[in-house]
Coordinates of C-alpha atoms and ligand atoms in Angstrom, one line a residue:
M121 CA 23.0 13.1 7.5
T122 CA 20.3 14.3 9.8
Q123 CA 16.7 14.9 8.8
E124 CA 17.1 18.6 9.5
T125 CA 20.1 19.0 7.2
T126 CA 18.5 16.9 4.5
F127 CA 15.4 19.0 4.4
A128 CA 17.0 22.3 5.1
A129 CA 16.5 23.2 1.5
G130 CA 12.8 22.3 1.7
H131 CA 10.3 19.5 1.7
Q132 CA 10.0 19.0 -2.1
F133 CA 12.3 16.9 -4.2
I134 CA 12.0 18.0 -7.8
D135 CA 14.3 17.3 -10.7
G136 CA 17.0 15.8 -8.4
R137 CA 17.0 18.7 -5.9
Y138 CA 15.4 19.4 -2.5
R139 CA 13.6 22.7 -2.6
Q140 CA 11.2 24.9 -0.7
G141 CA 7.5 24.5 -1.6
R142 CA 5.6 27.6 -2.6
G143 CA 2.3 26.5 -0.9
G144 CA 1.2 27.1 2.6
E145 CA 3.1 26.2 5.8
A146 CA 1.9 23.4 8.0
K147 CA 3.0 22.1 11.3
R148 CA 3.7 18.4 11.8
V149 CA 2.8 17.2 15.3
N150 CA 4.6 14.4 17.1
P151 CA 1.8 12.0 17.9
A152 CA 3.6 10.7 21.0
T153 CA 3.7 14.1 22.7
G154 CA 1.3 16.3 20.9
E155 CA 4.1 18.8 20.3
V156 CA 5.0 20.5 17.0
A157 CA 7.9 18.5 15.6
E158 CA 8.5 20.3 12.3
C159 CA 7.2 23.1 10.0
I160 CA 6.6 22.0 6.4
R161 CA 6.2 24.4 3.5
Y162 CA 3.9 22.5 1.1
A163 CA 4.0 22.5 -2.7
D164 CA 1.6 24.6 -4.7
I165 CA 0.2 23.6 -8.0
G166 CA 3.1 25.4 -9.8
D167 CA 5.5 23.0 -7.9
V168 CA 3.5 20.1 -9.1
D169 CA 3.7 21.4 -12.7
D170 CA 7.5 21.7 -12.3
A171 CA 7.7 18.1 -11.0
V172 CA 5.5 16.7 -13.9
T173 CA 7.6 18.6 -16.4
A174 CA 10.8 17.3 -14.9
A175 CA 9.4 13.7 -14.9
G176 CA 8.3 14.2 -18.5
R177 CA 11.8 15.3 -19.6
A178 CA 13.5 12.5 -17.8
Y179 CA 11.1 10.0 -19.3
H180 CA 12.7 10.4 -22.8
T181 CA 16.0 8.9 -21.6
W182 CA 14.9 6.7 -18.7
S183 CA 12.3 4.9 -20.8
R184 CA 15.0 4.1 -23.4
A185 CA 17.6 2.9 -20.9
T186 CA 18.1 -0.9 -21.1
P187 CA 16.6 -3.1 -18.4
G188 CA 20.2 -3.8 -17.3
E189 CA 21.0 -0.1 -16.9
R190 CA 17.9 0.5 -14.9
S191 CA 18.6 -2.6 -12.8
D192 CA 22.1 -1.4 -12.0
V193 CA 21.0 1.8 -10.4
I194 CA 18.1 0.3 -8.6
H195 CA 20.6 -2.2 -7.1
R196 CA 22.6 0.7 -5.9
L197 CA 19.5 2.3 -4.5
A198 CA 18.9 -0.8 -2.4
S199 CA 22.4 -0.4 -0.9
E200 CA 22.0 3.4 -0.4
L201 CA 18.8 2.7 1.5
D202 CA 20.5 0.1 3.5
K203 CA 23.3 2.5 4.4
R204 CA 20.6 4.9 5.7
A205 CA 18.7 2.2 7.6
G206 CA 19.1 3.8 11.0
Q207 CA 18.0 7.3 9.8
L208 CA 15.1 5.9 7.9
A209 CA 13.8 3.9 10.9
A210 CA 14.2 6.9 13.2
V211 CA 12.3 9.3 10.9
E212 CA 9.6 6.7 10.2
T213 CA 9.0 6.2 13.9
A214 CA 9.1 10.0 14.7
Q215 CA 6.6 10.9 12.0
T216 CA 4.1 8.0 12.4
G217 CA 4.5 7.0 16.1
K218 CA 5.1 3.3 15.1
S219 CA 7.4 1.4 17.4
I220 CA 11.1 1.6 16.5
R221 CA 11.2 -2.2 16.5
L222 CA 8.6 -2.2 13.7
S223 CA 10.5 0.4 11.7
T224 CA 13.8 -1.3 12.2
R225 CA 12.8 -4.8 11.6
F226 CA 9.9 -4.5 9.1
D227 CA 9.6 -1.2 7.3
V228 CA 13.2 -0.5 6.5
P229 CA 14.4 -4.1 5.6
G230 CA 11.2 -4.6 3.7
T231 CA 11.9 -1.5 1.6
V232 CA 15.5 -2.5 1.0
D233 CA 14.4 -6.0 -0.1
N234 CA 11.8 -4.5 -2.3
A235 CA 14.5 -2.4 -4.1
S236 CA 16.6 -5.5 -4.5
F237 CA 13.7 -7.4 -5.9
F238 CA 12.7 -4.8 -8.5
A239 CA 16.4 -4.4 -9.5
G240 CA 16.2 -8.0 -10.6
A241 CA 12.6 -7.9 -11.8
A242 CA 13.4 -5.0 -14.1
R243 CA 15.3 -7.5 -16.3
Q244 CA 12.5 -10.1 -16.4
L245 CA 9.7 -8.4 -18.3
T246 CA 8.3 -11.1 -20.5
G247 CA 5.6 -11.5 -23.1
L248 CA 4.4 -13.9 -25.7
A249 CA 7.0 -15.3 -28.1
A250 CA 7.0 -13.7 -31.5
G251 CA 5.2 -15.9 -34.1
E252 CA 2.9 -16.2 -37.0
Y253 CA -0.6 -16.2 -35.5
G254 CA -2.3 -15.1 -38.7
A255 CA -1.5 -15.9 -42.3
G256 CA 1.2 -13.6 -43.8
G257 CA 2.3 -11.8 -40.7
T258 CA 4.7 -12.1 -37.8
S259 CA 3.4 -10.7 -34.5
M260 CA 5.4 -9.7 -31.5
I261 CA 4.6 -8.2 -28.2
R262 CA 6.3 -5.1 -26.9
R263 CA 5.9 -4.2 -23.2
E264 CA 6.4 -0.5 -22.9
P265 CA 6.4 2.0 -20.0
I266 CA 3.4 4.2 -19.8
G267 CA 4.9 7.7 -19.1
V268 CA 4.8 9.9 -16.1
I269 CA 3.0 8.2 -13.1
G270 CA 1.2 10.4 -10.6
S271 CA 1.2 8.5 -7.3
I272 CA -0.5 9.3 -4.0
A273 CA 0.3 7.4 -0.8
P274 CA -1.1 7.2 2.8
W275 CA 0.5 7.8 6.1
N276 CA 0.5 4.3 7.7
Y277 CA 3.6 2.9 6.1
P278 CA 5.1 6.0 4.4
L279 CA 8.4 4.4 3.5
Q280 CA 7.1 1.1 2.2
M281 CA 4.3 2.8 0.4
A282 CA 6.8 5.1 -1.4
A283 CA 8.8 2.0 -2.3
W284 CA 5.8 0.1 -3.5
K285 CA 4.8 3.0 -5.7
I286 CA 8.1 4.1 -7.0
L287 CA 10.1 0.9 -7.6
P288 CA 7.9 -1.0 -10.0
A289 CA 7.1 2.2 -11.9
I290 CA 10.7 3.1 -12.5
A291 CA 11.9 -0.5 -13.0
A292 CA 9.5 -0.7 -15.9
G293 CA 10.9 2.6 -17.4
N294 CA 8.4 5.1 -16.2
T295 CA 9.1 8.3 -14.3
I296 CA 7.1 9.4 -11.2
V297 CA 5.8 12.2 -9.2
L298 CA 4.8 10.9 -5.7
K299 CA 2.7 12.8 -3.2
P300 CA 3.1 11.2 0.2
S301 CA 0.6 11.8 2.9
E302 CA 0.8 15.4 4.2
L303 CA 1.2 13.9 7.7
T304 CA 4.3 11.8 6.8
P305 CA 6.5 13.2 4.0
G306 CA 9.9 12.5 5.7
T307 CA 10.9 9.1 4.6
A308 CA 9.7 9.5 1.0
L309 CA 11.9 12.5 0.8
L310 CA 14.8 10.5 2.2
F311 CA 14.1 7.7 -0.3
A312 CA 14.4 10.2 -3.2
G313 CA 17.8 11.5 -1.9
A314 CA 19.0 7.9 -1.7
A315 CA 17.9 7.4 -5.3
R316 CA 19.8 10.5 -6.4
D317 CA 22.9 9.3 -4.6
A318 CA 22.5 5.9 -6.2
G319 CA 22.7 7.5 -9.7
I320 CA 19.0 7.5 -10.6
P321 CA 18.9 10.4 -13.1
D322 CA 17.3 13.7 -12.1
G323 CA 13.6 13.9 -12.8
V324 CA 13.0 10.1 -12.7
I325 CA 11.7 10.4 -9.0
N326 CA 10.0 13.6 -7.8
I327 CA 8.3 14.1 -4.4
V328 CA 5.8 16.8 -3.8
T329 CA 4.2 17.3 -0.4
G330 CA 0.9 18.7 0.5
T331 CA -2.8 17.9 1.0
G332 CA -5.1 16.0 -1.4
A333 CA -7.3 19.0 -2.0
G334 CA -4.2 21.3 -2.3
I335 CA -2.2 19.4 -4.8
G336 CA -3.4 15.8 -5.0
E337 CA -6.3 16.5 -7.3
H338 CA -4.1 18.7 -9.5
L339 CA -1.6 15.8 -9.8
V340 CA -4.4 13.3 -10.7
T341 CA -5.9 15.5 -13.4
H342 CA -2.6 16.8 -14.8
P343 CA -2.5 16.3 -18.5
G344 CA 1.2 15.4 -18.3
V345 CA 0.4 12.4 -16.0
A346 CA -0.4 9.2 -17.9
M347 CA -1.5 7.0 -15.0
V348 CA -2.5 7.4 -11.4
S349 CA -1.4 5.0 -8.8
F350 CA -3.2 5.5 -5.5
T351 CA -3.0 3.8 -2.1
G352 CA -5.4 5.1 0.6
S353 CA -9.0 5.0 1.7
T354 CA -11.8 3.6 -0.5
A355 CA -13.6 7.0 -0.3
V356 CA -10.7 8.9 -1.7
G357 CA -10.0 6.1 -4.2
R358 CA -13.5 6.6 -5.6
R359 CA -12.8 10.3 -5.9
I360 CA -9.6 9.7 -7.7
M361 CA -11.2 7.2 -10.1
E362 CA -13.9 9.8 -10.8
L363 CA -11.3 12.5 -11.5
A364 CA -9.2 10.2 -13.7
S365 CA -12.2 9.1 -15.7
R366 CA -12.5 12.6 -17.1
S367 CA -9.5 11.9 -19.4
A368 CA -9.9 8.1 -19.3
K369 CA -6.6 7.9 -17.4
R370 CA -5.4 4.5 -16.2
V371 CA -5.7 4.0 -12.4
H372 CA -4.3 1.6 -10.0
L373 CA -6.1 1.6 -6.6
E374 CA -5.0 0.0 -3.4
L375 CA -7.8 0.8 -0.9
G376 CA -9.2 0.0 2.5
G377 CA -9.6 -3.4 4.1
K378 CA -11.5 -5.2 6.9
A379 CA -9.6 -8.5 7.1
P380 CA -11.4 -11.5 8.6
F381 CA -9.6 -13.9 10.9
V382 CA -11.4 -17.2 10.8
V383 CA -10.7 -19.7 13.6
F384 CA -12.0 -23.2 13.0
D385 CA -12.6 -25.5 15.9
D386 CA -9.5 -27.6 15.1
A387 CA -7.1 -24.6 15.2
G388 CA -4.2 -24.5 17.5
L389 CA -5.6 -22.1 20.2
E390 CA -2.3 -20.6 21.3
A391 CA -1.1 -20.0 17.8
A392 CA -4.4 -18.4 16.7
A393 CA -4.5 -16.2 19.8
H394 CA -0.9 -15.0 19.3
G395 CA -1.5 -14.5 15.6
A396 CA -4.7 -12.5 16.3
V397 CA -3.0 -10.1 18.7
A398 CA 0.0 -9.5 16.4
G399 CA -2.3 -9.3 13.4
A400 CA -4.6 -6.8 15.1
I401 CA -2.2 -4.4 16.7
I402 CA 0.6 -4.3 14.1
N403 CA 1.3 -0.6 13.3
G404 CA -1.4 0.3 15.8
G405 CA -3.9 -1.6 13.7
Q406 CA -3.4 1.1 11.1
D407 CA -2.7 -1.6 8.5
C408 CA -5.0 -2.2 5.6
T409 CA -4.5 -6.0 6.1
A410 CA -4.7 -6.0 9.9
A411 CA -6.9 -8.6 11.5
T412 CA -10.1 -6.8 12.4
R413 CA -12.9 -9.4 12.6
A414 CA -12.2 -12.6 14.4
Y415 CA -14.9 -15.3 13.5
V416 CA -14.4 -18.1 16.0
Q417 CA -16.1 -21.5 15.8
A418 CA -18.4 -21.8 18.9
P419 CA -16.5 -24.5 20.8
L420 CA -13.3 -22.3 20.9
F421 CA -14.9 -18.9 21.3
D422 CA -14.7 -18.4 25.0
A423 CA -11.2 -19.8 25.3
F424 CA -9.9 -17.8 22.3
T425 CA -11.3 -14.5 23.5
A426 CA -10.1 -15.0 27.0
R427 CA -6.6 -15.7 25.8
V428 CA -6.5 -12.8 23.3
A429 CA -7.7 -10.4 26.1
E430 CA -5.0 -11.7 28.4
L431 CA -2.3 -11.3 25.7
M432 CA -3.6 -7.8 24.7
D433 CA -3.4 -6.7 28.4
R434 CA 0.3 -7.6 28.3
V435 CA 1.2 -5.3 25.3
V436 CA 3.6 -2.5 26.3
V437 CA 2.2 0.8 25.1
G438 CA 4.6 3.7 25.3
D439 CA 7.3 5.8 23.8
P440 CA 7.7 4.6 20.2
A441 CA 11.5 5.3 20.3
D442 CA 11.9 2.8 23.2
E443 CA 13.1 -0.6 22.0
D444 CA 10.8 -2.3 24.6
T445 CA 7.6 -0.6 23.3
D446 CA 5.2 -2.8 21.4
L447 CA 2.7 -0.2 20.5
G448 CA 3.3 3.6 20.1
P449 CA 0.7 6.2 19.6
L450 CA -1.8 6.3 16.6
I451 CA -1.1 8.7 13.8
S452 CA -2.9 11.7 15.4
H453 CA -5.1 12.7 18.2
T454 CA -8.0 13.1 15.8
H455 CA -7.6 9.6 14.5
R456 CA -7.2 8.2 18.1
D457 CA -10.5 9.9 19.0
R458 CA -12.2 8.4 15.9
V459 CA -11.0 4.9 16.9
A460 CA -12.2 5.4 20.5
G461 CA -15.6 6.6 19.1
F462 CA -16.1 3.2 17.4
V463 CA -15.5 1.4 20.7
E464 CA -17.6 3.8 22.7
R465 CA -20.6 3.4 20.4
A466 CA -20.2 -0.4 20.4
R467 CA -20.1 -0.4 24.2
A468 CA -23.2 1.9 24.4
A469 CA -25.0 -0.6 22.1
G470 CA -24.3 -3.5 24.5
A471 CA -21.0 -4.9 23.3
K472 CA -18.4 -6.1 25.8
V473 CA -14.9 -4.8 25.9
L474 CA -12.7 -7.6 27.1
A475 CA -9.4 -5.8 26.8
G476 CA -8.4 -2.1 26.4
G477 CA -11.0 0.3 25.2
Y478 CA -9.4 3.3 26.6
A479 CA -6.6 5.8 26.1
P480 CA -3.9 5.4 28.7
G481 CA -3.3 8.4 31.1
G482 CA -0.4 9.3 33.2
E483 CA 2.8 10.1 31.3
L484 CA 1.1 9.0 28.0
A485 CA -1.9 11.3 28.4
A486 CA -0.5 13.9 26.0
G487 CA 0.0 11.4 23.1
A488 CA -2.4 9.8 20.7
F489 CA -2.2 6.4 22.5
Y490 CA -4.9 3.7 22.6
R491 CA -4.7 0.3 24.3
P492 CA -5.2 -2.9 22.3
T493 CA -8.9 -3.6 22.4
L494 CA -11.0 -6.7 22.1
V495 CA -14.7 -6.3 21.6
T496 CA -17.3 -9.1 21.7
G497 CA -21.1 -9.0 21.4
A498 CA -21.1 -6.5 18.5
P499 CA -23.4 -7.9 15.8
Q500 CA -22.3 -8.5 12.3
E501 CA -24.3 -5.5 11.1
S502 CA -22.6 -3.1 13.6
E503 CA -20.3 -0.4 12.3
I504 CA -17.3 -1.7 14.3
V505 CA -17.6 -5.0 12.4
R506 CA -18.3 -3.5 9.0
E507 CA -16.3 -0.3 8.8
E508 CA -12.6 0.3 8.7
V509 CA -11.7 1.4 12.3
F510 CA -7.9 1.5 11.5
G511 CA -6.9 1.1 15.1
P512 CA -5.7 -1.7 17.5
V513 CA -9.3 -3.0 17.8
L514 CA -10.4 -6.6 17.2
A515 CA -14.1 -7.5 17.2
A516 CA -14.8 -11.2 17.8
L517 CA -17.9 -13.1 16.8
P518 CA -18.8 -16.8 17.1
F519 CA -20.0 -19.1 14.3
E520 CA -21.4 -22.6 14.1
S521 CA -20.8 -24.3 10.8
D522 CA -17.9 -23.9 8.4
D523 CA -20.3 -22.5 5.8
E524 CA -21.4 -19.8 8.2
G525 CA -17.8 -18.9 9.1
L526 CA -16.8 -18.4 5.5
A527 CA -20.0 -16.6 4.7
L528 CA -19.4 -14.1 7.5
A529 CA -15.8 -13.6 6.4
N530 CA -17.1 -12.7 2.9
D531 CA -19.9 -10.5 4.2
T532 CA -18.0 -7.3 3.7
A533 CA -17.6 -4.6 1.1
Y534 CA -13.8 -5.1 1.3
G535 CA -11.5 -7.9 0.0
L536 CA -7.9 -7.1 0.7
A537 CA -6.6 -9.9 3.0
A538 CA -7.9 -12.6 5.3
S539 CA -6.7 -15.6 7.3
A540 CA -8.0 -19.0 8.3
W541 CA -6.8 -21.0 11.2
T542 CA -7.1 -24.8 11.1
R543 CA -5.2 -28.0 11.1
S544 CA -7.3 -29.5 8.3
L545 CA -6.0 -29.6 4.8
D546 CA -9.6 -29.6 3.4
R547 CA -10.5 -26.5 5.4
S548 CA -7.3 -24.8 4.4
L549 CA -8.0 -25.4 0.7
R550 CA -11.6 -24.4 1.0
A551 CA -10.7 -21.1 2.8
G552 CA -8.0 -20.4 0.3
A553 CA -10.5 -20.9 -2.6
E554 CA -13.6 -19.3 -1.1
I555 CA -12.5 -16.3 0.8
Q556 CA -12.8 -13.3 -1.6
A557 CA -9.6 -11.4 -0.9
G558 CA -6.3 -10.6 -2.7
C559 CA -4.4 -12.6 0.0
V560 CA -5.5 -15.5 2.2
W561 CA -3.1 -16.7 4.8
I562 CA -3.5 -20.1 6.5
N563 CA -2.3 -20.3 10.1
E564 CA -0.6 -16.9 9.6
H565 CA -1.7 -13.3 9.3
I566 CA 0.4 -10.3 8.0
P567 CA 3.7 -11.6 6.4
I568 CA 4.4 -10.1 3.0
V569 CA 7.2 -10.9 0.6
S570 CA 8.4 -8.9 -2.3
E571 CA 7.9 -11.8 -4.8
M572 CA 4.1 -12.1 -4.0
P573 CA 1.4 -9.6 -5.1
H574 CA -0.5 -7.4 -2.8
G575 CA -3.9 -6.0 -3.9
G576 CA -7.6 -6.1 -3.4
Y577 CA -10.8 -7.6 -4.5
K578 CA -14.1 -5.7 -4.3
A579 CA -14.0 -2.2 -2.6
S580 CA -10.3 -2.8 -1.7
G581 CA -9.4 -1.8 -5.2
F582 CA -7.7 -3.3 -8.2
G583 CA -4.1 -3.7 -9.5
K584 CA -1.2 -5.3 -7.7
D585 CA 1.7 -3.9 -5.7
M586 CA 5.0 -5.8 -5.3
S587 CA 5.9 -8.9 -7.3
A588 CA 6.3 -9.2 -11.1
Y589 CA 2.5 -8.6 -11.4
S590 CA 3.0 -4.9 -10.3
L591 CA 5.3 -4.4 -13.3
E592 CA 2.4 -5.3 -15.5
E593 CA 0.4 -2.5 -13.9
Y594 CA 3.0 0.0 -15.0
T595 CA 3.4 -1.2 -18.6
N596 CA 1.4 -1.1 -21.8
I597 CA 1.2 -4.1 -24.0
K598 CA 1.6 -3.4 -27.6
H599 CA 1.1 -5.8 -30.6
V600 CA 3.4 -5.1 -33.5
M601 CA 2.7 -7.0 -36.7
L602 CA 5.0 -7.3 -39.6
G603 CA 3.2 -8.1 -42.8
R604 CA 5.1 -10.8 -44.7
D605 CA 2.7 -11.4 -47.6
K606 CA 4.2 -9.4 -50.5
S607 CA 1.1 -9.5 -52.8
T608 CA -0.6 -6.1 -53.3
H609 CA -4.1 -7.5 -53.2
K610 CA -4.1 -9.9 -50.3
D611 CA -6.6 -12.7 -49.8
W612 CA -8.4 -10.8 -47.0
H613 CA -8.7 -7.7 -49.1
D614 CA -11.1 -9.7 -51.3
T615 CA -13.5 -9.9 -48.4
V616 CA -13.6 -6.1 -48.3
F617 CA -13.2 -5.2 -51.9
R618 CA -13.2 -7.8 -54.5
Q619 CA -10.5 -7.7 -57.2
R620 CA -12.2 -7.1 -60.5
A621 CA -10.9 -7.0 -64.0
Ligands
NAD223 P1 -6.6 8.8 2.6 O1 -7.4 8.2 1.6 O2 -7.2 9.8 3.5 O3 -5.3 9.6 2.0 C1 -4.4 8.9 1.2 C2 -3.7 9.9 0.3 O4 -4.6 10.6 -0.5 C3 -3.0 11.1 1.1 O5 -1.8 11.4 0.5 C4 -4.0 12.2 0.9 O6 -3.4 13.5 1.0 C5 -4.5 12.0 -0.5 N1 -5.8 12.5 -0.8 C6 -6.8 12.8 0.0 N2 -7.9 13.3 -0.7 C7 -7.4 13.4 -2.0 C8 -8.0 13.9 -3.2 N3 -9.3 14.4 -3.2 N4 -7.3 13.9 -4.3 C9 -6.1 13.4 -4.3 N5 -5.4 12.9 -3.2 C10 -6.1 12.9 -2.1 O7 -5.9 7.6 3.4 P2 -5.0 7.7 4.7 O8 -5.9 8.1 5.9 O9 -3.8 8.4 4.4 O10 -4.6 6.1 4.9 C11 -5.4 5.2 5.4 C12 -6.1 4.4 4.4 O11 -5.2 3.8 3.4 C13 -6.9 3.3 4.9 O12 -8.2 3.2 4.3 C14 -6.1 2.0 4.5 O13 -6.8 0.8 4.5 C15 -5.6 2.5 3.2 N6 -4.4 1.7 2.8 C16 -4.5 0.7 1.8 C17 -3.4 0.0 1.5 C18 -3.5 -1.1 0.4 O14 -2.5 -1.6 0.0 N7 -4.7 -1.4 -0.1 C19 -2.2 0.2 2.1 C20 -2.1 1.2 3.1 C21 -3.2 1.9 3.4

């Protein structure tokens, strides 16, 4: 099945069928060449209404399926995704510009593993044991799905983000309408087709494509949507929360990040330098957990930055479809120019650029490419250290004491992920406890596993993706109490209205 034949019927997946959107037409540009790759007819708000209606209808039966029944079809979905691994990787690379090695070895297997995990986790929803917590009554906990989930996803990991949003929601018995980024709808649409072929009933998963202003806000405020699950920038997350607040709708927000990478003076220099390059340039640095601020204890600073610059200079930037390419283009020319702007302004303010800091020319000139970049000498207060650049750019700053290093790591609005590099158990434990982030890696940066939660502190949002914790996001807890005291006037009634002759 090619992408063209799959989407010939249109770029919407509603009630188990691909169909043409009724909104405006947009052109998707290949970021590696700057050429138009595809025309997409977006959904209009009527299409969103259709998708929410289909999801609402499907909810009645899907929410009542047993965990075992839901688990069976999600298992089959994992194998349908696996069968399509080559196609998914190719489409993911074509639409984002990420290297085919990353799509093939990270995005696709991660997605298949996520589906396998949630197939199992669907059967593991637990709560308090039933019991008599008050006199005369037996209490039990029911964990129930919420309803139709409206979900909105970003462009950086379109397939994995679709999986992270859809899988826990449906494993818990909800149905979903997902709006992927308008820049990258392809793999979410393929995911939905795989789900249909796996036997997931029509209407359980719906994909509508279009912009945030065009259809995203309509989805968020739709009265048929019970909860909004959003991954994207902090600015848009705030807007979504504001919109959802009008009907006191439940929200789950996975927002931006500005991960610190703290190198103590007893760290293995080679390991830290390799970890920093991989952690900073993964997915073109367009990763909410990417290493962006390296704080390096003074004795190691010069050696660390020299080695990172040397390794960055060796990174192969080029055609993302080439197996030998380490780094493809960024998502768009506009975004590349935004990234370059941060570096230019830092340079103009006196920072040094030890590696990269430019868009390669020659045969890559037409694409949205940018070399891996290391910046030193930018102060803690500068925008390149404080704001989300979302490109392959690492800013390095020295620190003296451990207290200072950890304080600098925490001196940010964000709190999604962080790492600390040290051979000391005390420093490892201290960093793990004191860095305010949803994930702290020690002597590692980036690896994620389906069993462990992903989610932010502070302006990086709240709620967890992946792991059993994400199932909690998509369920309501209900207390059911069975009164067992058969008397008509119970003891506690006497507190409210005394029994009188
Ligand atoms: P974005 O916030 O611009 O867009 C995300 C999604 O929101 C898109 O689908 C977009 O169409 C939609 N949207 C935009 N405005 C909207 C509105 N007013 N109402 C409803 N929907 C709207 O983010 P992006 O540029 O696509 O992605 C990059 C951002 O995502 C970065 O900030 C990154 O850190 C973040 N991100 C976070 C995580 C995480 O797990 N915390 C994961 C990946 C990406």
